[in-house]
Coordinates of C-alpha atoms in Angstrom, one line a residue:
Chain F
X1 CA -27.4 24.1 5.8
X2 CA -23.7 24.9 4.6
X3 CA -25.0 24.2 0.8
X4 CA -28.0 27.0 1.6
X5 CA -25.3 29.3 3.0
X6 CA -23.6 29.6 -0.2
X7 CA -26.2 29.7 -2.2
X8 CA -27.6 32.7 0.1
X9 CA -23.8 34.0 -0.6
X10 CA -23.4 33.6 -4.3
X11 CA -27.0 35.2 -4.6
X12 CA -25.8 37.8 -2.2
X13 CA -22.5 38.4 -4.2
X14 CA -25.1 38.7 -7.8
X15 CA -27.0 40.8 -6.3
X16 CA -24.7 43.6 -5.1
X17 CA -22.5 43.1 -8.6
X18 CA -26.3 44.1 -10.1
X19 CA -26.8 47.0 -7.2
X20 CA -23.0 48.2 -8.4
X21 CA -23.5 48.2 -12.0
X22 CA -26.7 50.4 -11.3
X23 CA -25.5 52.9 -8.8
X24 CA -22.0 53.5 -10.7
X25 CA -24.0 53.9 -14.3
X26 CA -20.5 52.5 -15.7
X27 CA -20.8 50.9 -19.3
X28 CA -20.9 47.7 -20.0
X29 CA -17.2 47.4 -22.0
X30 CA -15.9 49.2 -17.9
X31 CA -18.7 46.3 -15.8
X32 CA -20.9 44.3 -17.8
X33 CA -24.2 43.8 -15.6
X34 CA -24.4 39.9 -14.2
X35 CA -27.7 39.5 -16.8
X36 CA -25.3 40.1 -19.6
X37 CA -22.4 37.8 -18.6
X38 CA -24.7 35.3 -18.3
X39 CA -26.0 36.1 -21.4
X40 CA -23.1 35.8 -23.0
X41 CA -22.1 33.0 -21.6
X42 CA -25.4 31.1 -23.2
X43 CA -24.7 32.5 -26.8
X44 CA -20.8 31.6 -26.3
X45 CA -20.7 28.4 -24.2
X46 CA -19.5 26.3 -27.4
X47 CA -15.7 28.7 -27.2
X48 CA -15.9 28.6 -23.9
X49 CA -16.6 25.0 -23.1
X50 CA -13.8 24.1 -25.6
X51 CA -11.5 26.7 -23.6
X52 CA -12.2 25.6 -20.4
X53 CA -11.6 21.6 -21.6
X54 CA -7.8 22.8 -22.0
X55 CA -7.4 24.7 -18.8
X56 CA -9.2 21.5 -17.0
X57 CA -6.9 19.2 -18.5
X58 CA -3.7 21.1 -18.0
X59 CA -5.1 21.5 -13.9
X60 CA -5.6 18.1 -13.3
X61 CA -2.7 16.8 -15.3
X62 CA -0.5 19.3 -13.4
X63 CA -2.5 17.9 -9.9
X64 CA -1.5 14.5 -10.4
X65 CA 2.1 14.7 -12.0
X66 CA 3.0 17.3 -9.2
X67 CA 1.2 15.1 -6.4
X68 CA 3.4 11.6 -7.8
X69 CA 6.5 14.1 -7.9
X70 CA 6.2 15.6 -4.2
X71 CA 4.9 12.2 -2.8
X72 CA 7.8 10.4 -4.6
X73 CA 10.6 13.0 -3.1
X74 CA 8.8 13.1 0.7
X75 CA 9.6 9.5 0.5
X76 CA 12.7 9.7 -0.8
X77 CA 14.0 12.7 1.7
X78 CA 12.1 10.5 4.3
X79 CA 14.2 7.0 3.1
X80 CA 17.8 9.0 2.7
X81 CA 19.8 10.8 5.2
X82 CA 21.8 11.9 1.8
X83 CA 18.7 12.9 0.0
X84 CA 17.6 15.0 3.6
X85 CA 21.0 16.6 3.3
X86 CA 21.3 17.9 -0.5
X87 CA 17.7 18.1 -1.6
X88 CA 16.2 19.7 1.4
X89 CA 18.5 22.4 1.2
X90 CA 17.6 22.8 -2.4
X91 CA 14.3 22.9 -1.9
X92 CA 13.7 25.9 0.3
X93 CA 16.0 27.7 -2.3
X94 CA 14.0 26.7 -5.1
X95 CA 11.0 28.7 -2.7
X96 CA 13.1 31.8 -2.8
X97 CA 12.3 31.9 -6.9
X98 CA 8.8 32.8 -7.7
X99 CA 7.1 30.3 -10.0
X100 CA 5.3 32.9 -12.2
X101 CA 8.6 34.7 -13.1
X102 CA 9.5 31.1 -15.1
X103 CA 6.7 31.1 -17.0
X104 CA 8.2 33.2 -20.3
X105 CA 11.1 30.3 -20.2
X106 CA 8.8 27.5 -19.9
X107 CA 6.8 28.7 -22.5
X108 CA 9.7 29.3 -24.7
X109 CA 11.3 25.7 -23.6
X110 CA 7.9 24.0 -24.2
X111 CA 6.1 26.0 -26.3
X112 CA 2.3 27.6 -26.5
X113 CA 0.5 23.7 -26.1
X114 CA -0.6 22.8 -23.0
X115 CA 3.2 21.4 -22.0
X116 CA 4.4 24.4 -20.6
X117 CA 0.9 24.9 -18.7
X118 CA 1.2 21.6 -17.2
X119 CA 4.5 22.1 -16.1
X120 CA 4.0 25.5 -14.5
X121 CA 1.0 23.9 -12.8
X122 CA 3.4 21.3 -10.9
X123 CA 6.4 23.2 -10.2
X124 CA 3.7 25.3 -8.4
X125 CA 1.9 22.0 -6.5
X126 CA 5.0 20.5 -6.0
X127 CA 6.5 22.0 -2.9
X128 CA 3.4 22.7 -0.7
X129 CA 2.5 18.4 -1.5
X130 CA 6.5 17.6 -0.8
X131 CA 6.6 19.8 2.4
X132 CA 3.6 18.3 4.0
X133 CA 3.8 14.6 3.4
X134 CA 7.4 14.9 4.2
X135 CA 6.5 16.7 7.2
X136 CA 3.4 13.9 8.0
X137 CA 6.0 10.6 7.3
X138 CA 8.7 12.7 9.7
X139 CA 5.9 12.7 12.4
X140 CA 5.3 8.9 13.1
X141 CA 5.2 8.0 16.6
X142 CA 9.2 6.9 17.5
X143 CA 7.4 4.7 19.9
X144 CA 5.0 2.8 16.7
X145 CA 8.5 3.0 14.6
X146 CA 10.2 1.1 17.9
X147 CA 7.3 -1.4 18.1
X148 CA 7.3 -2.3 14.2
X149 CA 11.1 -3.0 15.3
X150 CA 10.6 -5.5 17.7
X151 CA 8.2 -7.0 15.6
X152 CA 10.9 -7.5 12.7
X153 CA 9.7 -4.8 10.5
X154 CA 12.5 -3.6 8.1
X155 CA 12.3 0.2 7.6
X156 CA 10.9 -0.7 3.9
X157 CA 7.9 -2.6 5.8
X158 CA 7.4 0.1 8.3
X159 CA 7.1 2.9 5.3
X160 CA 4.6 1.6 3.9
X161 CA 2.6 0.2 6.7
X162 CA 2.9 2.9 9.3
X163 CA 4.4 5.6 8.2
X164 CA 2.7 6.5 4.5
X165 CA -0.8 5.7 6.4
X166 CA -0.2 7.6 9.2
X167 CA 0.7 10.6 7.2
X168 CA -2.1 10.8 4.9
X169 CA -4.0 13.8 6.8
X170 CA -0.7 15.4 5.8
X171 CA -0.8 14.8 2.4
X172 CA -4.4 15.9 2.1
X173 CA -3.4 19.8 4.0
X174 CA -0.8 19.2 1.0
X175 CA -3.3 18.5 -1.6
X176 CA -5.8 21.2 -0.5
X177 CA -3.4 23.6 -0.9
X178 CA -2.3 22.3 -4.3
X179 CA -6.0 22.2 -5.6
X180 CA -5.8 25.8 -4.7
X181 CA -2.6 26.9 -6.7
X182 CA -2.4 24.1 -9.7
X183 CA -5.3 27.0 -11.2
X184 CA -3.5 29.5 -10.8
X185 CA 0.0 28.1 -12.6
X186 CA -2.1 26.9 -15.1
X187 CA -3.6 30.7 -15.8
X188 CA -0.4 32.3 -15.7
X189 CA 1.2 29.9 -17.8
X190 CA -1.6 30.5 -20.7
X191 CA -1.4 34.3 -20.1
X192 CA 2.4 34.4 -21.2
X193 CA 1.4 32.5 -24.4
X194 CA -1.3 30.4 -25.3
X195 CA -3.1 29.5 -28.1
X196 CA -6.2 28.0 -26.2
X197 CA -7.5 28.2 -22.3
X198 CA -9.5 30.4 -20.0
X199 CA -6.3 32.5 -19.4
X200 CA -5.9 33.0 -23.1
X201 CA -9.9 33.5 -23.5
X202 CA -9.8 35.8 -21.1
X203 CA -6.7 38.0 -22.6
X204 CA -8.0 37.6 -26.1
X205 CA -11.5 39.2 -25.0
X206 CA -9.8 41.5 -23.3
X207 CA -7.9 42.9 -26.2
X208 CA -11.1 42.8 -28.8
X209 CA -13.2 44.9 -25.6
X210 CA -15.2 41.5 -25.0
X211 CA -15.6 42.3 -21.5
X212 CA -18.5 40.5 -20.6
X213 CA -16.9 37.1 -22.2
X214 CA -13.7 38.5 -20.4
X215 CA -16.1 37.8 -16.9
X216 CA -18.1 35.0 -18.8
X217 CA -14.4 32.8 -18.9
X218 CA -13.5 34.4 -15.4
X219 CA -16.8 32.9 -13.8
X220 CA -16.4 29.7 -15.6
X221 CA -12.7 29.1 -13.7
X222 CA -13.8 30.4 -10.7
X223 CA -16.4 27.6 -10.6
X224 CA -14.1 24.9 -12.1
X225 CA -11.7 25.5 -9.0
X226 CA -14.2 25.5 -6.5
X227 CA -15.5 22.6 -8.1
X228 CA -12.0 21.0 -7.8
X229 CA -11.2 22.4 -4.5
X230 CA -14.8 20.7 -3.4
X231 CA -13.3 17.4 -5.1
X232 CA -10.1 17.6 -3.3
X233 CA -11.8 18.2 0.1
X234 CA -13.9 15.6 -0.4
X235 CA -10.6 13.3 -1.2
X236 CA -8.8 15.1 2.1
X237 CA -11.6 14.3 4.4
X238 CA -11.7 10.2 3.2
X239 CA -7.6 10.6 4.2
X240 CA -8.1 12.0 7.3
X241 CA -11.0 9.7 8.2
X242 CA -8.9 6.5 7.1
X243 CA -5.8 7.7 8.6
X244 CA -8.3 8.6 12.1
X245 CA -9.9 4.9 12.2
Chain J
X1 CA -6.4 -15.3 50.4
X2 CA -3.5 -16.2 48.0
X3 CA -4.6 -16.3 44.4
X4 CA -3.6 -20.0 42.8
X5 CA -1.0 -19.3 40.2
X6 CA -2.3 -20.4 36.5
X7 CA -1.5 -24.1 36.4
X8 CA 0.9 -25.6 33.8
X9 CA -2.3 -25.7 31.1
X10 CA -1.9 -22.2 31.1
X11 CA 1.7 -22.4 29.7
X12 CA 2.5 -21.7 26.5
X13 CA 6.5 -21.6 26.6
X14 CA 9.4 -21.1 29.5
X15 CA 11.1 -18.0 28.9
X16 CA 14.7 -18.1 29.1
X17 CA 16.7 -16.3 31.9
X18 CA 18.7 -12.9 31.1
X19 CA 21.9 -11.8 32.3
X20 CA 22.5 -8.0 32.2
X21 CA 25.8 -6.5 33.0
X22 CA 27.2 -3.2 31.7
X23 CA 27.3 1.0 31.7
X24 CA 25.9 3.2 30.0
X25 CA 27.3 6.4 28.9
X26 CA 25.2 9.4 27.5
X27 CA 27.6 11.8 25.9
X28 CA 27.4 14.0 28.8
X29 CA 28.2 11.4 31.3
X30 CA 27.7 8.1 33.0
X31 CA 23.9 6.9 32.9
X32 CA 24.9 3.6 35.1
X33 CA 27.7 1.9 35.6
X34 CA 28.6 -1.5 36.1
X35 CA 24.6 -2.6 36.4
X36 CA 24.3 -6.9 36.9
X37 CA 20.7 -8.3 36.9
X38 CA 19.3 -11.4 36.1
X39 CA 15.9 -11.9 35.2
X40 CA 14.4 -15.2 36.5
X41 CA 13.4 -17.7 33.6
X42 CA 9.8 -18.0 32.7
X43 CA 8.8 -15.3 35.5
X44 CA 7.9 -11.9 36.3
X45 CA 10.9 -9.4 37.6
X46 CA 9.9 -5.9 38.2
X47 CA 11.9 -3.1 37.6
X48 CA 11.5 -0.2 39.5
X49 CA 13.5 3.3 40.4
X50 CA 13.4 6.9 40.1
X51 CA 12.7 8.3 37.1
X52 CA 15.9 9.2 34.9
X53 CA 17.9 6.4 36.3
X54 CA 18.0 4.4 33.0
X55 CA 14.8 1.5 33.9
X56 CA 13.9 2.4 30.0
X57 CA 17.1 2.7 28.8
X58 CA 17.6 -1.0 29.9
X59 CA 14.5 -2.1 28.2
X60 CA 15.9 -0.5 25.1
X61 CA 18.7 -2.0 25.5
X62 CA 17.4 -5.3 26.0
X63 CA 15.0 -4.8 23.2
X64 CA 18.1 -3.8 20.4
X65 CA 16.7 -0.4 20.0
X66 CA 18.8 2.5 19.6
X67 CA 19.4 4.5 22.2
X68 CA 21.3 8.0 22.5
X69 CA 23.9 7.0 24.3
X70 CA 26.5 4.2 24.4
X71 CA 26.2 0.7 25.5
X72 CA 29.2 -1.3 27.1
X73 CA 28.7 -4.8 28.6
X74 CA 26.3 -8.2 27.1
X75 CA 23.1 -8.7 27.6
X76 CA 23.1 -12.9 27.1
X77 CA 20.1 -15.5 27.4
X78 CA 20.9 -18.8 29.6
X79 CA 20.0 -20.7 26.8
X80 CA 22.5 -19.3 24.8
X81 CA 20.3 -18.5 21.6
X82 CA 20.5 -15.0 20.7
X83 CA 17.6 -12.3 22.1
X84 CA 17.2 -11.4 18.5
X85 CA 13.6 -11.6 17.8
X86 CA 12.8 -13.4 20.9
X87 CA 11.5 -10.1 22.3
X88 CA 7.9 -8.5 22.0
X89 CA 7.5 -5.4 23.8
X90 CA 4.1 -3.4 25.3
X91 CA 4.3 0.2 25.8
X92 CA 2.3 2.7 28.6
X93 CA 0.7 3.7 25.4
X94 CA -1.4 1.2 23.4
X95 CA 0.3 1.7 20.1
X96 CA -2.6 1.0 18.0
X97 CA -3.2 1.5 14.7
X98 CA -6.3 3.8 14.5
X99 CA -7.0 2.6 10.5
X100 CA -7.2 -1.1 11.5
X101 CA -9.6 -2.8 13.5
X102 CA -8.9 -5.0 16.8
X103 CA -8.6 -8.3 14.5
X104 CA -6.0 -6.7 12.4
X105 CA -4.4 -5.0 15.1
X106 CA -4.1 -8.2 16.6
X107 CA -2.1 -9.4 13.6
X108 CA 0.4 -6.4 13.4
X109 CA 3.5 -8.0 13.5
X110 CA 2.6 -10.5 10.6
X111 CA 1.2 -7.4 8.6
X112 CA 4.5 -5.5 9.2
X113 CA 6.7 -8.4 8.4
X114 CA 4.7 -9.6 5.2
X115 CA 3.3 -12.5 6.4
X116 CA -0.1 -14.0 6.3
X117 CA -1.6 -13.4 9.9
X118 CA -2.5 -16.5 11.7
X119 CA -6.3 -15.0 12.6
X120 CA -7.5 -18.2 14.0
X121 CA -5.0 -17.6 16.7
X122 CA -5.6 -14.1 17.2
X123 CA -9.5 -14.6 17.3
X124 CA -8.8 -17.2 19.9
X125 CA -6.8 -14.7 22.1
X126 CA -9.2 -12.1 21.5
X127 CA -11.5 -13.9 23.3
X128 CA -9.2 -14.5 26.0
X129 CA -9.0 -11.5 26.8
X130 CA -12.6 -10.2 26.8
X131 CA -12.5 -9.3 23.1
X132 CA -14.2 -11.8 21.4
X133 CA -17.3 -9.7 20.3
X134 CA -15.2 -6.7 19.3
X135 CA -13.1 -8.0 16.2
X136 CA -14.7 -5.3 13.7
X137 CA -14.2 -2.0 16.2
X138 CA -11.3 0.7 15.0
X139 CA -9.5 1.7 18.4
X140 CA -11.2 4.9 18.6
X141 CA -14.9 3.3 19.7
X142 CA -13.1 1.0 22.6
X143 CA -11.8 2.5 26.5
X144 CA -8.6 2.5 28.0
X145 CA -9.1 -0.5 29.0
X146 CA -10.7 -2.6 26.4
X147 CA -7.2 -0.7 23.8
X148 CA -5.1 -2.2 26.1
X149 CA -6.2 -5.8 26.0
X150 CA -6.2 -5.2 22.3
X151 CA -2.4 -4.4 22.7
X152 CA -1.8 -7.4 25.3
X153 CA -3.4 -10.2 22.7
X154 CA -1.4 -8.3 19.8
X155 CA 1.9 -9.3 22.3
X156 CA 0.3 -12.8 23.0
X157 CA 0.1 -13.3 18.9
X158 CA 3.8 -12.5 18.3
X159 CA 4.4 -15.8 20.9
X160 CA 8.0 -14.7 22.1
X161 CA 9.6 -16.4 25.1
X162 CA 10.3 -12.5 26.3
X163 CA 8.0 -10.1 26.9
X164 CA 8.9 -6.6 27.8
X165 CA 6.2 -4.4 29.8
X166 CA 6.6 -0.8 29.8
X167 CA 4.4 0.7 32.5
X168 CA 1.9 -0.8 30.4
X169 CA -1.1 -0.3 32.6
X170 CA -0.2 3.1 33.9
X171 CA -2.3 5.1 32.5
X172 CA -5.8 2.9 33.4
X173 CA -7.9 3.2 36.4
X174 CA -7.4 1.7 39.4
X175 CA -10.1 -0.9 38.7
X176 CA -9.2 -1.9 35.6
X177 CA -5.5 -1.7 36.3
X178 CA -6.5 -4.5 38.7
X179 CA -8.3 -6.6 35.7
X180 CA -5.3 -5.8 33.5
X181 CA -2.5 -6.9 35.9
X182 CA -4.4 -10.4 36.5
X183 CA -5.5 -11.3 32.8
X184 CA -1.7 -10.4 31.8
X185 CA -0.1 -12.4 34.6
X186 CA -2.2 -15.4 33.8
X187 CA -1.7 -15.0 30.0
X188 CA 2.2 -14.4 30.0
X189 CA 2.4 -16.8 32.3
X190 CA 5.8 -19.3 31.9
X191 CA 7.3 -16.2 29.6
X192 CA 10.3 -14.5 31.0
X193 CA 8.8 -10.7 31.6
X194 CA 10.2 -7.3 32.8
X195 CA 7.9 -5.2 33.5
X196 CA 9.3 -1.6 33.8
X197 CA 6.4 0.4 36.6
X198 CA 6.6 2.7 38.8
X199 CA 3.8 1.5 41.5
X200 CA 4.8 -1.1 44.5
X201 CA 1.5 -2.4 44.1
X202 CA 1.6 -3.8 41.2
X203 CA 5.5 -5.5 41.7
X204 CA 4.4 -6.8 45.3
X205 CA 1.2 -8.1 43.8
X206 CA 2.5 -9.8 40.5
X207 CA 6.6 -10.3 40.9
X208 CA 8.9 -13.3 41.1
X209 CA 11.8 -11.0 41.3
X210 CA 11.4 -7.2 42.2
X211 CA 15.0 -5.5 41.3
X212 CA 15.4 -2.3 42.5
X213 CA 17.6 0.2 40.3
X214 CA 19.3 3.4 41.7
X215 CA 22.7 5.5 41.0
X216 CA 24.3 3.0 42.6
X217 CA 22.7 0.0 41.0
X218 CA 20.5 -3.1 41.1
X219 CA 19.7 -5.1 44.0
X220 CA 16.6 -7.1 44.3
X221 CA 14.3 -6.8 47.0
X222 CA 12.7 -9.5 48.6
X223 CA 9.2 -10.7 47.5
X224 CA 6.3 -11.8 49.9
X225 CA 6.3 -15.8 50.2
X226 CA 3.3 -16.5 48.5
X227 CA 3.6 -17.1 44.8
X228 CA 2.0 -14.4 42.1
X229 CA -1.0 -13.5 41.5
X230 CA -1.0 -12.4 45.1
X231 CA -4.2 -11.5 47.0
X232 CA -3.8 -7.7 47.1
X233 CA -5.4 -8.0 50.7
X234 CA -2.6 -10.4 52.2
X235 CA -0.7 -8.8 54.5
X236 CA 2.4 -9.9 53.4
X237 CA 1.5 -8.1 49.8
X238 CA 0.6 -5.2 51.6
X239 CA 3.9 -4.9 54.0
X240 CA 5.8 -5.6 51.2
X241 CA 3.9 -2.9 49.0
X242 CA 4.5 -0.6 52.1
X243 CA 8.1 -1.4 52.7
X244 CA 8.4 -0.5 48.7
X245 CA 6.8 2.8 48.5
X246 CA 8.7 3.9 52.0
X247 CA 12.1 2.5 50.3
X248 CA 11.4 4.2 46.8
X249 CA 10.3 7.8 48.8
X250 CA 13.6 7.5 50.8
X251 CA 15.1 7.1 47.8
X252 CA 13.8 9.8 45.8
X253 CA 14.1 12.3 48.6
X254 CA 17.8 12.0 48.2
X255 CA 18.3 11.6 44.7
X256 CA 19.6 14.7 43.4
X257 CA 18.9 14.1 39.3
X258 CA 20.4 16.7 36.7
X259 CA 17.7 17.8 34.6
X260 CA 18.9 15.9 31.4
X261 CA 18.5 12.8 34.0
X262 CA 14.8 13.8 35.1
X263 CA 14.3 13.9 31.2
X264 CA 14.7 10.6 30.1

């Protein structure tokens, strides 16, 4: 039923881009009509295929190095009353600095590859995954913690056995989020400079009046993240259902 | 009718007896001071008081768990060995792990610690206590009940001469609070247990020792003749249930508690 919903909806959503391009009469370099984007995208899948292989692997590698990184510090600020006391700080200051204003310095750290794209994509993942499965392993019952005691548990034991399962929910809120915003570093990252991606597709038909490969590449991310952000919820739910007995 | 006690077959080790002395002082102020009880070797003493008076705070205690405030006395065994892992402990809450089922549940304390679970042994006191054909359920698809004999055969596995009840059958019904109390009594049977309640019933029905704790301290109050289980229909389980509840009401009537007190 949920599957026939959207499919209602992205028929829906075609159908009043169609009604729009009709009723405003604006030319196709302004709104190209959906029957020519998809066109396009038929005659032109081979560029962007080969584009959208670079943004892919600069997503998911950015996905899982930002996960290990935030999953690593949660445990750490969870393990160290020092680490809860310098980094935590740190981190909300780190918040105050938006992401996207780094991206000229990354890219001229790292360069135009797909380097600087990664990295973008998981200083952008890594806080929402570190604040939530820190947040899930701060959240173990004190009673369960107190009960692992008695048993003999050593903190060490406990961590792994109770706490890191019992917050997994949190790191899947953590990881929905991410799948969300890991796209969106990646993008910005290839719009400062890039020699290859959706985000430099997408600039580069821009500037040559290319519109409808402009919404061509456009379409084709929107559908890899809500691919990924299927994926991901798909991963979430097997965490919350493990985690929920 | 009196209810036979379990004989000796039942007996799986004698508990040692524990000596309690000491205050306890939160930062704001005197929790108790100058508290002596003994709990009776290999039998059940009942703890019971007005909230906030410290009844958990001596469990903790007893346990080695932290607490908020500070400790100053000895808690000693009569056997002289050290309490340290001598203690299991069951909570009003069943503490179990909703990703495991009631077999590995069972075996917590070897997963924690590392250890290959003795399942043979578990499987055997699941069936003790009514579990037997529920070894592959997650928590979540059993009752109140049936999660709290779970918890009861994951305290039976750890095999400690001490067991440490926390209103553990609190939150059941009346009827299977009944089952509970019985099936625990037989199976901790020749352990040395406190059990921590609120509800005269169930310390006129199932103690050896009933010690009362107030502001002013513990004294023990005096047990119907007949040993435990007790027939919750004998009178003298009843008067003694009766005399209970009027002595605790009397008690909390006049208790003026500070809310940090009433908290805890």
């Amino acid at each position: 039923m949920k599957r026939l919903d959207a499919l209602w909806a992205l028929l829906a959503g075609i159908a009043a881009w169609q009604a729009l391009v009709m009723i405003t009469g604006a030319p196709h370099f302004i709104l190209p009509s959906p029957l020519r984007v998809a066109s396009t995208a038929i005659k032109s899948y081979e560029i962007i295929l080969s584009n959208a292989w670079v943004t892919a692997l600069e997503v998911v590698l950015g996905l899982v190095l930002g996960t290990a990184l935030g999953v690593a510090t949660a445990i750490h600020l969870t393990t160290s009353a020092l680490a809860r006391r310098i980094m935590l700080p740190m981190l909300v200051f780190t918040q105050a600095v938006p992401v996207f204003a780094l991206a000229p310095i990354l890219t001229l750290w790292f360069g135009y590859g797909i380097g600087s794209k990664v990295i973008m994509a998981v200083l952008i993942i890594y806080f929402p995954v570190t604040s939530a499965f820190h947040d899930g392993l701060s959240r173990t019952p004190p009673a369960l913690l107190d009960l692992a005691k008695t048993m003999g548990a050593t903190p060490r034991q406990s961590l792994w056995r109770l706490r890191i399962p019992h917050a997994l929910p949190s790191l899947g809120t953590g990881l929905r989020l991410a799948a969300v915003y890991a796209p969106i570093g990646a993008v910005i990252g290839e719009w400062v400079g890039a020699s290859k991606g959706l985000g430099y597709l997408m600039l580069l038909a821009n500037g040559r009046a290319k519109i409808d490969l402009m919404f061509a590449a456009l379409i084709t991310l929107a559908i890899m993240t809500v691919a990924l952000h299927w994926a991901i919820g798909k991963l979430a739910a097997r965490l919350d259902a493990y985690a929920q007995g | 009718m009196t209810r036979p006690a379990p004989t000796s077959s039942a007996t799986l080790s004698t508990g040692p007896s524990i000596h309690f002395k000491g205050s306890f002082t939160f930062s704001t102020g005197p929790l108790f001071e100058d508290v002596s009880l003994r709990l009776g070797g290999g039998e059940w003493n009942c703890l019971l008081g007005p909230s906030g008076v410290g009844k958990s705070t001596i469990l903790r205690l007893i346990l080695g768990l932290q607490t908020d405030g500070h400790f100053d006395g000895e808690i000693t065994a009569d056997d002289g060995a050290a309490l340290t892992n001598r203690v299991s402990y069951m909570a009003q809450s069943d503490l179990l792990l909703p990703w495991l089922n009631v077999l590995e549940n069972t075996c917590l304390g070897a997963r924690l610690r590392g250890q290959t679970p003795d399942t043979e042994r578990a499987h055997s006191l699941l069936h003790r206590v009514g579990l037997g054909a529920h070894l592959d359920k997650r928590p979540a698809s059993l009752s109140g009940g049936m999660r709290q004999r779970a918890a009861l055969a994951r305290t039976l596995v750890e095999d400690r001469d001490i067991v440490l009840l926390d209103e553990p059958f609190s939150a059941l019904d009346a009827g299977t609070r009944a089952d509970m109390q019985e099936l625990a009594a037989k199976a901790l049977w020749g352990k040395t247990v406190l059990l921590v309640t609120h509800d005269p019933a169930e310390a006129a029905r199932l103690a050896h020792q009933i010690i009362l704790l107030s502001s002013g301290g513990a004294t023990t109050w005096p047990t119907p003749a007949s040993p435990p289980i007790r027939d919750i229909h004998a009178p003298d389980t009843i008067s003694c249930q009766a005399a209970l509840l009027d002595h605790l009401r009397a008690g909390t009537a006049i208790t003026n508690q500070t809310p940090q007190e009433g908290a805890r």
